[in-house]
Amino acid sequence: MSQKPSLPKGTRDFTPKVVFQRNYIIQTIQKVFQKYGFDPIETPALENLSVLTGKYGDEGDQLLFKVLNSGDFLNKTAPEDYAAGSAHLTGKISEKGLRYDLTVPFARFVAMNRNEINFPFKRYQIQPVWRADRPQKGRYREFYQCDADVVGTHSLLCEAELIAMAQEVYDGLSFRDYQVSLSNRKILEGIALACGASDQFNAFCVTLDKIDKIGRERVFEELIKIGLKESDLQTLSDILHIEGDHHDKLNQLRPFVMDSTQGKVGIEEVENTLNYLKSLDVSTEKIVLDFTLARGLTYYTGIIYEIKPTTLQMGTITAGGRYDNLTGVFGLPDVSGVGISFGIDRIYDTLNELNLFPKQLKVENHVLITNFDATTENHALHVLSVLRNEGITAELYPEAAKLKKQLSFAHRKNIPYVLMVGTEEMKSKEYSLKHMETGEQQRLSVDQLVKLLLAMN
RNA sequence: GUGGUUGUAGUUCAGUUGGUUAGAACGCCUGAUUGUGGUUCAGGAGGUCGCCGGUUCGAGUCCGGUCUUCCACCCCA
């Protein structure tokens, strides 16, 4: 009686090779986060549904994985509940859900730990999140986010530093073919006002955001449908035709948002962020001011940005922005935050497709010791112990086997050194060290061996 | 969630209008070499054709359902 093994839709196993590669990405990000003074936190995979629902819009709520209550989950329900439909029934049989992102749990964390936290609080968090989305390429139901957020300050230095960090991360990964799109929700408000779309702000943003994908014409058609007039579209068209360097663009945009306080503030914020970057000696070459950028998440209120690869079809690999009142719903008002989120899985797919992973991601001085028989095994164990005590990654082949098999094992596991401990070596106390890549072999005492391997790392 | 698409050996894929015993390449195992991996040569193992049901004398092939993959929409890392 056997069962066919399977995995839930949109989830994956990771082989050692893939985990080494994923860790390379994560460690690169982590190093940068720490260098900028961010401290790590972790939160549970499971949150109470009351924390999660209503934070991501109706669409978002639909994508939440809900966890069935333990035990007799029907004991709080009546036939009427069943008749009232699944949305109603869900509340009766499920109280917990898997986190959908890291930002909302972080907001909850800040609200709950407000007295412990040293503001302005800079934290990073690297954990999986879950979305009941329909999987596609670069779109999974379980995936990792690496978030860095600063809460408790309005300073635009944070925005600038987060953008600087992103560029430093991609530098560290030797990935250069990307674009940073930058805008501000307040600028969008100004544009919406200028286009007579203020009362349709969300629909306006969602539609505008699609311009890269479906083109200007179809966006205009959709905007007509939500009530914009021809003159509004002319205004929008003029705005979309703005070109030049960053300051040119902002200067040309300024007259369009004259009537909007928010719009003017938005332009200033983008300007100040760019100035901070300049003072930090961070290149703004890859930054493109894109006034059509909207970012879906409803909680952004200020600067927004996203990063996409330019040479291949891949969704956003990094995104973020400022949110002014996220902790408000948890009873802690007036705490402003700004964050950035790296999607490990998409970064992995990108580096993989572009062949940008380093070939050797494992320790340089890993040794496999051969095992021929009980006597040599016993001797080899002592050598093994010495090597490990010196901090060298070492393992003994766990059973006696043909040398061919053991060498092949080392080869496939990408172990750079094999130490042969046979009767001859045992007598002379000089062991044969084979370097797998070159095929060269030399006889060494334990002391020489340790010295050589330590020098390798 | 809506519409479409895919599934055959470990992997990538062939498989004729429905017709004997379902193939290839690569990978894997064994040997050539009982102390030398990667190359080469010889041999070998490995498939309930995603799953369940239906049509048929007969189904990998046709039909229905289901799961999975990928794509578009929606939304997003």
Coordinates of C-alpha atoms (C1' of nucleotides) in Angstrom, one line a residue:
Chain A
M1 CA 0.0 0.0 0.0
S2 CA 1.8 3.1 -1.1
Q3 CA 0.6 6.6 -1.8
K4 CA 1.8 8.8 -4.6
P5 CA 3.8 11.6 -3.1
S6 CA 2.7 15.1 -4.0
L7 CA 3.1 18.8 -3.1
P8 CA 0.5 21.5 -2.7
K9 CA 0.1 23.7 -5.7
G10 CA 2.6 26.5 -5.9
T11 CA 5.0 25.1 -3.4
R12 CA 8.4 23.5 -4.0
D13 CA 11.2 21.4 -2.5
F14 CA 14.7 22.8 -2.6
T15 CA 17.7 20.5 -3.3
P16 CA 21.0 21.3 -1.6
K17 CA 22.3 23.0 -4.7
V18 CA 19.3 25.3 -4.8
V19 CA 19.5 26.0 -1.1
F20 CA 23.2 27.0 -1.4
Q21 CA 22.2 29.4 -4.2
R22 CA 19.2 30.8 -2.2
N23 CA 21.4 31.3 0.8
Y24 CA 23.9 33.2 -1.3
I25 CA 21.1 35.7 -2.1
I26 CA 19.8 35.8 1.4
Q27 CA 23.3 36.3 2.9
T28 CA 24.1 39.1 0.4
I29 CA 20.9 40.9 1.4
Q30 CA 21.4 40.3 5.1
K31 CA 24.9 41.7 5.0
V32 CA 23.7 44.9 3.4
F33 CA 20.8 45.2 5.8
Q34 CA 23.1 44.8 8.8
K35 CA 25.6 47.2 7.4
Y36 CA 22.9 49.9 7.4
G37 CA 22.0 49.3 11.0
F38 CA 18.9 47.1 10.6
D39 CA 18.2 44.5 13.3
P40 CA 16.5 41.2 12.6
I41 CA 13.1 40.1 14.0
E42 CA 10.9 37.1 13.3
T43 CA 7.1 36.7 13.6
P44 CA 4.9 33.6 13.5
A45 CA 3.8 32.1 10.3
L46 CA 0.3 32.1 11.8
E47 CA -1.5 35.3 12.6
N48 CA -5.0 35.8 13.9
L49 CA -7.2 36.5 10.9
S50 CA -8.4 39.7 12.6
V51 CA -4.8 41.0 12.1
L52 CA -4.7 40.1 8.5
T53 CA -8.1 40.8 7.0
G54 CA -9.0 44.2 5.7
K55 CA -5.4 45.2 5.2
Y56 CA -4.9 44.1 1.6
G57 CA -8.2 45.1 0.0
D58 CA -11.0 42.7 -1.0
E59 CA -8.7 40.9 -3.5
G60 CA -6.1 40.4 -0.8
D61 CA -8.5 38.9 1.7
Q62 CA -9.4 36.4 -0.9
L63 CA -5.8 35.4 -1.3
L64 CA -5.3 34.7 2.4
F65 CA -4.8 31.1 3.5
K66 CA -7.1 30.4 6.3
V67 CA -6.5 27.7 8.9
L68 CA -9.3 25.6 10.1
N69 CA -9.9 25.8 13.8
S70 CA -8.5 22.8 15.8
G71 CA -10.8 20.2 17.2
D72 CA -14.5 20.3 16.4
F73 CA -14.5 23.3 14.1
L74 CA -18.2 23.1 13.5
N75 CA -19.2 23.5 17.2
K76 CA -19.7 27.3 16.8
T77 CA -21.8 27.0 13.7
A78 CA -25.5 26.5 13.0
P79 CA -27.3 25.5 9.8
E80 CA -28.1 29.2 9.2
D81 CA -24.3 30.0 9.1
Y82 CA -23.9 27.4 6.3
A83 CA -26.8 29.0 4.4
A84 CA -25.3 32.4 4.8
G85 CA -22.5 31.5 2.5
S86 CA -18.8 30.7 2.7
A87 CA -17.6 34.2 3.5
H88 CA -19.7 34.2 6.6
L89 CA -19.0 30.6 7.5
T90 CA -15.2 31.2 7.3
G91 CA -15.4 33.5 10.3
K92 CA -17.0 30.8 12.3
I93 CA -14.7 27.9 11.5
S94 CA -11.3 29.8 11.1
E95 CA -9.6 32.2 13.4
K96 CA -6.1 32.0 12.1
G97 CA -4.4 32.5 8.8
L98 CA -0.9 32.3 7.2
R99 CA 0.8 35.7 6.9
Y100 CA 0.4 37.3 3.4
D101 CA 3.3 39.6 3.7
L102 CA 5.8 40.8 6.3
T103 CA 4.6 44.4 6.6
V104 CA 1.3 43.9 8.4
P105 CA 2.7 41.4 10.9
F106 CA 5.5 44.0 11.5
A107 CA 2.9 46.7 12.1
R108 CA 1.3 44.4 14.6
F109 CA 4.7 43.7 16.2
V110 CA 5.4 47.4 16.6
A111 CA 2.0 48.1 18.1
M112 CA 2.4 45.2 20.6
N113 CA 6.0 45.9 21.5
R114 CA 5.9 49.7 21.4
N115 CA 7.4 50.0 24.9
E116 CA 10.3 47.7 24.2
I117 CA 11.1 49.3 20.9
N118 CA 13.8 51.9 20.5
F119 CA 12.5 54.4 17.9
P120 CA 13.2 55.1 15.1
F121 CA 13.2 51.3 14.8
K122 CA 15.0 49.7 11.9
R123 CA 14.3 46.1 11.5
Y124 CA 14.7 43.4 8.8
Q125 CA 12.9 40.2 8.5
I126 CA 13.5 37.3 6.1
Q127 CA 10.7 34.7 6.2
P128 CA 8.2 32.9 4.0
V129 CA 4.8 34.3 3.2
W130 CA 1.8 32.6 1.6
R131 CA -0.8 33.7 -1.0
A132 CA -3.6 31.6 -2.4
D133 CA -2.9 33.0 -5.8
R134 CA -3.0 31.0 -9.0
P135 CA 0.7 30.0 -9.6
Q136 CA 2.6 31.1 -12.7
K137 CA 6.2 31.5 -13.5
G138 CA 7.8 33.7 -10.8
R139 CA 4.6 33.5 -8.9
Y140 CA 4.3 31.0 -6.0
R141 CA 2.0 30.2 -3.2
E142 CA 4.8 30.0 -0.7
F143 CA 7.7 32.4 -1.2
Y144 CA 10.3 34.3 0.8
Q145 CA 10.3 38.0 1.3
C146 CA 13.3 40.0 2.7
D147 CA 11.9 43.2 4.2
A148 CA 13.7 46.1 5.7
D149 CA 11.6 48.9 7.3
V150 CA 12.1 52.0 9.4
V151 CA 9.3 53.2 11.6
G152 CA 9.0 56.2 13.8
T153 CA 10.5 58.9 11.5
H154 CA 9.4 60.9 8.5
S155 CA 12.9 61.5 7.3
L156 CA 13.4 60.9 3.6
L157 CA 16.9 59.8 4.4
C158 CA 15.2 56.4 5.0
E159 CA 13.8 56.3 1.5
A160 CA 17.2 57.2 0.1
E161 CA 19.0 54.6 2.2
L162 CA 16.5 51.9 1.3
I163 CA 17.1 52.6 -2.4
A164 CA 20.8 52.7 -1.8
M165 CA 20.6 49.3 -0.1
A166 CA 18.7 47.8 -3.0
Q167 CA 21.4 48.9 -5.4
E168 CA 24.1 47.6 -3.1
V169 CA 22.4 44.3 -2.9
Y170 CA 22.2 43.9 -6.7
D171 CA 25.8 45.0 -6.9
G172 CA 26.7 42.3 -4.5
L173 CA 24.9 39.8 -6.6
S174 CA 26.7 41.1 -9.8
F175 CA 23.3 41.9 -11.3
R176 CA 23.1 45.1 -13.2
D177 CA 20.3 44.9 -15.7
Y178 CA 17.5 46.4 -13.7
Q179 CA 15.6 49.6 -13.4
V180 CA 14.4 51.4 -10.3
S181 CA 11.0 53.1 -10.9
L182 CA 10.4 55.9 -8.4
S183 CA 7.3 58.0 -7.7
N184 CA 5.1 59.2 -5.0
R185 CA 1.5 58.5 -4.1
K186 CA 1.1 62.2 -3.4
I187 CA 2.1 63.0 -6.9
L188 CA -0.5 60.6 -8.1
E189 CA -3.1 62.5 -6.1
G190 CA -2.0 65.7 -7.7
I191 CA -2.2 64.1 -11.1
A192 CA -5.6 62.7 -10.3
L193 CA -6.8 66.1 -9.3
A194 CA -5.5 67.7 -12.4
C195 CA -7.3 65.0 -14.4
G196 CA -10.6 65.3 -12.5
A197 CA -10.2 61.8 -11.1
S198 CA -9.9 62.5 -7.4
D199 CA -13.1 60.8 -6.5
Q200 CA -12.0 57.7 -8.5
F201 CA -8.4 57.8 -7.1
N202 CA -7.9 54.1 -6.6
A203 CA -9.4 53.0 -9.9
F204 CA -7.4 55.8 -11.6
C205 CA -4.1 54.4 -10.1
V206 CA -4.8 50.8 -10.9
T207 CA -5.6 51.7 -14.5
L208 CA -2.6 54.0 -14.9
D209 CA -0.3 51.4 -13.4
K210 CA -1.1 49.0 -16.3
I211 CA 0.2 51.4 -19.0
D212 CA 3.4 49.4 -19.5
K213 CA 1.5 46.3 -20.0
I214 CA -1.5 47.3 -22.1
G215 CA -0.4 50.5 -23.6
R216 CA -1.5 54.1 -23.5
E217 CA -4.6 53.7 -25.8
R218 CA -6.2 51.0 -23.8
V219 CA -5.5 52.8 -20.5
F220 CA -7.2 55.9 -21.9
E221 CA -10.2 53.8 -23.0
E222 CA -10.5 52.4 -19.5
L223 CA -10.2 55.9 -18.0
I224 CA -13.1 57.1 -20.1
K225 CA -15.1 54.3 -18.7
I226 CA -14.5 55.5 -15.2
G227 CA -15.6 58.9 -16.1
L228 CA -12.7 61.0 -17.4
K229 CA -13.3 63.6 -20.1
E230 CA -11.4 64.2 -23.3
S231 CA -9.8 67.3 -21.7
D232 CA -8.7 65.3 -18.7
L233 CA -7.0 62.8 -21.0
Q234 CA -5.3 65.6 -22.9
T235 CA -3.8 66.8 -19.5
L236 CA -2.8 63.2 -18.7
S237 CA -1.3 62.8 -22.1
D238 CA 0.8 66.0 -21.6
I239 CA 2.0 64.7 -18.3
L240 CA 3.0 61.4 -19.8
H241 CA 5.0 63.2 -22.5
I242 CA 7.2 64.8 -19.9
E243 CA 10.9 63.8 -20.6
G244 CA 14.3 64.8 -19.4
D245 CA 16.5 64.2 -16.4
H246 CA 15.1 63.8 -13.0
H247 CA 14.9 67.5 -12.2
D248 CA 13.6 68.4 -15.6
K249 CA 10.8 66.0 -15.2
L250 CA 9.9 67.3 -11.8
N251 CA 10.0 70.9 -13.0
Q252 CA 7.8 70.2 -15.9
L253 CA 5.3 68.3 -13.8
R254 CA 5.1 71.1 -11.2
P255 CA 2.6 73.3 -13.1
F256 CA 0.2 70.4 -13.6
V257 CA -0.2 69.8 -9.9
M258 CA -0.3 73.5 -8.8
D259 CA -3.7 73.1 -7.3
S260 CA -2.8 70.2 -5.2
T261 CA -1.0 70.7 -1.9
Q262 CA -0.3 67.0 -1.8
G263 CA 1.1 67.0 -5.4
K264 CA 3.5 69.8 -4.6
V265 CA 4.7 68.0 -1.4
G266 CA 5.1 64.8 -3.4
I267 CA 7.4 66.5 -5.9
E268 CA 9.5 68.0 -3.1
E269 CA 9.8 64.6 -1.4
V270 CA 11.1 63.0 -4.6
E271 CA 13.5 65.8 -5.0
N272 CA 14.8 65.5 -1.4
T273 CA 15.1 61.8 -1.7
L274 CA 17.2 62.2 -4.9
N275 CA 19.3 64.9 -3.1
Y276 CA 20.0 62.5 -0.2
L277 CA 21.1 59.9 -2.7
K278 CA 23.5 62.3 -4.2
S279 CA 24.9 63.3 -0.8
L280 CA 25.3 59.6 -0.1
D281 CA 27.3 59.2 -3.3
V282 CA 24.8 56.8 -4.6
S283 CA 24.3 56.6 -8.3
T284 CA 20.8 57.7 -9.5
E285 CA 21.5 56.3 -13.0
K286 CA 19.2 53.4 -12.7
I287 CA 16.4 55.4 -11.3
V288 CA 13.6 56.4 -13.6
L289 CA 10.9 58.8 -12.4
D290 CA 7.7 57.1 -13.5
F291 CA 4.5 59.0 -12.7
T292 CA 2.4 56.0 -13.8
L293 CA 3.8 53.8 -11.0
A294 CA 1.1 53.2 -8.5
R295 CA 1.9 50.0 -6.5
G296 CA -1.2 48.1 -5.7
L297 CA -1.1 47.9 -1.9
T298 CA -3.5 50.3 -0.5
Y299 CA -1.4 51.4 2.5
Y300 CA 1.3 53.4 0.7
T301 CA 1.0 57.1 1.2
G302 CA 4.3 58.7 0.1
I303 CA 7.4 57.7 -1.9
I304 CA 7.0 54.4 -3.8
Y305 CA 9.5 52.4 -5.8
E306 CA 9.9 49.1 -7.5
I307 CA 12.7 47.3 -9.3
K308 CA 12.4 45.1 -12.4
P309 CA 14.9 43.3 -14.5
T310 CA 15.2 45.0 -17.9
T311 CA 16.5 42.1 -20.0
L312 CA 14.0 39.4 -19.2
Q313 CA 10.3 38.9 -18.6
M314 CA 10.0 38.9 -14.9
G315 CA 7.8 40.6 -12.4
T316 CA 8.9 43.0 -9.8
I317 CA 11.8 41.7 -7.8
T318 CA 11.9 44.5 -5.2
A319 CA 9.3 46.9 -4.1
G320 CA 8.4 49.3 -1.3
G321 CA 7.3 52.7 -0.2
R322 CA 6.2 54.8 2.7
Y323 CA 3.0 54.2 4.7
D324 CA 1.9 56.8 7.1
N325 CA -0.5 55.1 9.4
L326 CA -0.1 51.4 9.3
T327 CA 0.0 50.8 13.0
G328 CA -3.1 53.0 13.4
V329 CA -5.5 50.1 13.0
F330 CA -3.6 48.4 15.9
G331 CA -4.2 51.3 18.2
L332 CA -0.9 53.1 17.7
P333 CA -1.5 56.2 15.6
D334 CA 1.0 58.6 14.0
V335 CA 3.8 56.2 13.4
S336 CA 5.2 56.6 9.9
G337 CA 7.1 53.9 8.3
V338 CA 8.9 53.1 5.1
G339 CA 10.0 49.8 3.8
I340 CA 11.5 47.7 1.0
S341 CA 10.8 44.1 0.2
F342 CA 13.0 41.7 -1.8
G343 CA 11.4 38.7 -3.5
I344 CA 14.0 36.0 -3.1
D345 CA 12.3 33.5 -5.4
R346 CA 12.1 35.9 -8.3
I347 CA 15.7 37.1 -7.7
Y348 CA 16.6 33.4 -7.8
D349 CA 14.8 32.9 -11.1
T350 CA 16.4 36.0 -12.5
L351 CA 20.0 35.1 -11.5
N352 CA 19.4 31.5 -12.7
E353 CA 18.1 32.5 -16.1
L354 CA 21.0 35.0 -16.6
N355 CA 23.5 32.5 -15.3
L356 CA 24.8 34.8 -12.6
F357 CA 25.3 32.4 -9.7
P358 CA 28.9 31.8 -8.7
K359 CA 30.0 28.3 -9.6
Q360 CA 31.5 27.4 -6.2
L361 CA 29.2 28.4 -3.3
K362 CA 30.5 25.9 -0.8
V363 CA 33.4 26.0 1.6
E364 CA 36.8 25.8 -0.2
N365 CA 38.5 23.3 2.2
H366 CA 36.0 20.5 2.4
V367 CA 37.7 17.1 2.7
L368 CA 36.3 13.6 2.2
I369 CA 38.3 10.9 3.9
T370 CA 38.2 7.4 2.3
N371 CA 37.1 4.3 4.1
F372 CA 38.6 1.0 3.0
D373 CA 38.2 -1.4 6.0
A374 CA 37.7 -1.5 9.8
T375 CA 41.4 -0.9 10.6
T376 CA 41.9 2.1 8.3
E377 CA 38.5 3.5 9.3
N378 CA 39.5 3.5 12.9
H379 CA 42.7 5.3 12.0
A380 CA 40.9 7.7 9.7
L381 CA 38.5 8.7 12.5
H382 CA 41.4 10.2 14.5
V383 CA 42.6 12.2 11.5
L384 CA 39.0 13.3 11.0
S385 CA 38.8 14.5 14.5
V386 CA 42.0 16.5 14.2
L387 CA 40.8 18.2 11.0
R388 CA 37.4 19.1 12.5
N389 CA 39.0 20.4 15.7
E390 CA 41.0 22.8 13.4
G391 CA 37.7 24.0 11.9
I392 CA 38.1 22.2 8.6
T393 CA 35.0 20.8 7.0
A394 CA 35.7 17.1 6.9
E395 CA 33.7 13.9 6.6
L396 CA 34.6 10.2 6.5
Y397 CA 32.8 8.0 3.9
P398 CA 30.6 6.1 6.3
E399 CA 31.3 2.6 5.1
A400 CA 34.0 0.6 3.4
A401 CA 33.6 0.9 -0.4
K402 CA 35.5 0.9 -3.6
L403 CA 37.7 3.9 -4.0
K404 CA 36.1 4.6 -7.3
K405 CA 32.7 4.9 -5.7
Q406 CA 34.1 7.2 -3.0
L407 CA 35.8 9.5 -5.5
S408 CA 32.7 9.6 -7.5
F409 CA 30.7 10.5 -4.4
A410 CA 33.1 13.4 -3.7
H411 CA 33.0 14.5 -7.3
R412 CA 29.2 14.6 -7.3
K413 CA 29.0 16.4 -4.0
N414 CA 31.5 18.9 -5.2
I415 CA 34.0 18.2 -2.5
P416 CA 37.3 19.7 -3.5
Y417 CA 39.6 17.3 -1.6
V418 CA 39.8 13.6 -1.0
L419 CA 42.2 12.2 1.7
M420 CA 43.2 8.6 1.2
V421 CA 43.9 6.7 4.4
G422 CA 44.9 3.2 3.5
T423 CA 47.3 0.7 5.1
E424 CA 50.3 2.4 3.5
E425 CA 49.4 5.8 4.7
M426 CA 48.5 4.4 8.1
K427 CA 52.1 3.0 8.5
S428 CA 53.9 6.1 7.3
K429 CA 51.5 8.6 8.8
E430 CA 51.6 10.4 5.5
Y431 CA 48.3 10.6 3.8
S432 CA 47.5 11.1 0.1
L433 CA 45.6 14.3 -0.5
K434 CA 44.0 14.4 -3.9
H435 CA 42.8 17.8 -5.3
M436 CA 39.8 16.8 -7.3
E437 CA 39.8 19.7 -9.7
T438 CA 43.5 19.3 -10.9
G439 CA 43.8 15.6 -10.1
E440 CA 47.1 16.3 -8.4
Q441 CA 48.0 14.2 -5.4
Q442 CA 50.5 14.6 -2.6
R443 CA 51.6 12.8 0.6
L444 CA 51.3 14.9 3.7
S445 CA 51.6 14.5 7.5
V446 CA 48.6 15.6 9.5
D447 CA 50.3 18.9 10.5
Q448 CA 51.1 19.7 6.8
L449 CA 47.6 18.8 5.9
V450 CA 46.0 21.1 8.4
K451 CA 48.3 23.9 7.4
L452 CA 47.5 23.5 3.7
L453 CA 43.8 23.2 4.1
L454 CA 43.5 26.2 6.5
A455 CA 45.4 28.3 4.0
M456 CA 42.9 27.3 1.4
N457 CA 40.0 29.0 3.0
Chain B
rG1 C1' -11.7 33.5 -8.5
rU2 C1' -12.6 33.5 -14.6
rG3 C1' -10.8 31.6 -19.4
rG4 C1' -7.2 28.6 -21.8
rU5 C1' -3.0 25.1 -21.8
rU6 C1' 0.1 20.9 -20.2
rG7 C1' 1.0 15.9 -18.1
rU8 C1' 4.6 9.4 -21.4
rA9 C1' 11.5 6.4 -17.7
rG10 C1' 15.3 10.2 -12.7
rU11 C1' 15.3 14.6 -16.6
rU12 C1' 14.1 16.6 -21.6
rC13 C1' 11.1 14.8 -25.1
rA14 C1' 9.3 11.1 -29.6
rG15 C1' 5.0 7.8 -30.0
rU16 C1' 1.4 7.4 -37.3
rU17 C1' -6.3 7.4 -38.8
rG18 C1' -7.4 3.9 -31.8
rG19 C1' -4.2 -2.2 -33.2
rU20 C1' 1.1 -7.0 -30.9
rU21 C1' 6.0 -6.6 -26.2
rA22 C1' 5.6 2.1 -25.5
rG23 C1' 11.0 4.4 -27.8
rA24 C1' 15.5 8.1 -27.9
rA25 C1' 19.0 11.2 -25.7
rC26 C1' 21.0 12.5 -21.2
rG27 C1' 21.3 10.6 -16.2
rC28 C1' 21.7 6.2 -13.0
rC29 C1' 23.8 1.1 -11.9
rU30 C1' 27.7 -2.8 -13.2
rG31 C1' 32.2 -4.0 -15.6
rA32 C1' 36.8 -2.8 -18.6
rU33 C1' 40.5 -0.6 -13.8
rU34 C1' 39.8 -5.3 -6.3
rG35 C1' 43.8 2.1 -4.4
rU36 C1' 42.0 6.8 -8.3
rG37 C1' 36.3 10.7 -9.9
rG38 C1' 35.3 13.8 -14.3
rU39 C1' 36.6 11.4 -20.6
rU40 C1' 36.0 6.6 -23.4
rC41 C1' 34.0 1.6 -24.4
rA42 C1' 30.7 -2.7 -23.2
rG43 C1' 26.5 -4.3 -20.7
rG44 C1' 22.2 -3.5 -17.4
rA45 C1' 18.1 -1.7 -14.5
rG46 C1' 14.2 1.7 -14.8
rG47 C1' 7.3 3.2 -17.2
rU48 C1' -0.1 1.2 -13.1
rC49 C1' 1.6 6.5 -20.2
rG50 C1' -0.8 12.2 -13.7
rC51 C1' -5.3 10.0 -11.2
rC52 C1' -10.6 8.2 -11.5
rG53 C1' -14.4 6.8 -14.6
rG54 C1' -16.6 6.1 -19.7
rU55 C1' -16.8 4.7 -25.2
rU56 C1' -14.7 0.3 -27.8
rC57 C1' -13.3 -6.4 -29.6
rG58 C1' -9.0 -3.2 -28.3
rA59 C1' -7.2 3.4 -25.4
rG60 C1' -0.7 6.4 -24.3
rU61 C1' -4.1 8.0 -28.5
rC62 C1' -11.3 9.4 -28.2
rC63 C1' -15.0 11.5 -24.2
rG64 C1' -16.1 13.2 -19.0
rG65 C1' -14.3 14.5 -14.2
rU66 C1' -10.2 15.6 -11.0
rC67 C1' -5.2 17.0 -9.8
rU68 C1' -0.8 19.3 -11.7
rU69 C1' 2.0 22.7 -15.1
rC70 C1' 2.3 26.9 -17.8
rC71 C1' -0.3 31.3 -20.0
rA72 C1' -3.9 35.5 -20.0
rC73 C1' -7.2 38.3 -16.8
rC74 C1' -7.3 40.0 -11.6
rC75 C1' -3.7 41.1 -8.4
rC76 C1' 1.3 40.9 -6.9
rA77 C1' 7.5 39.5 -4.6

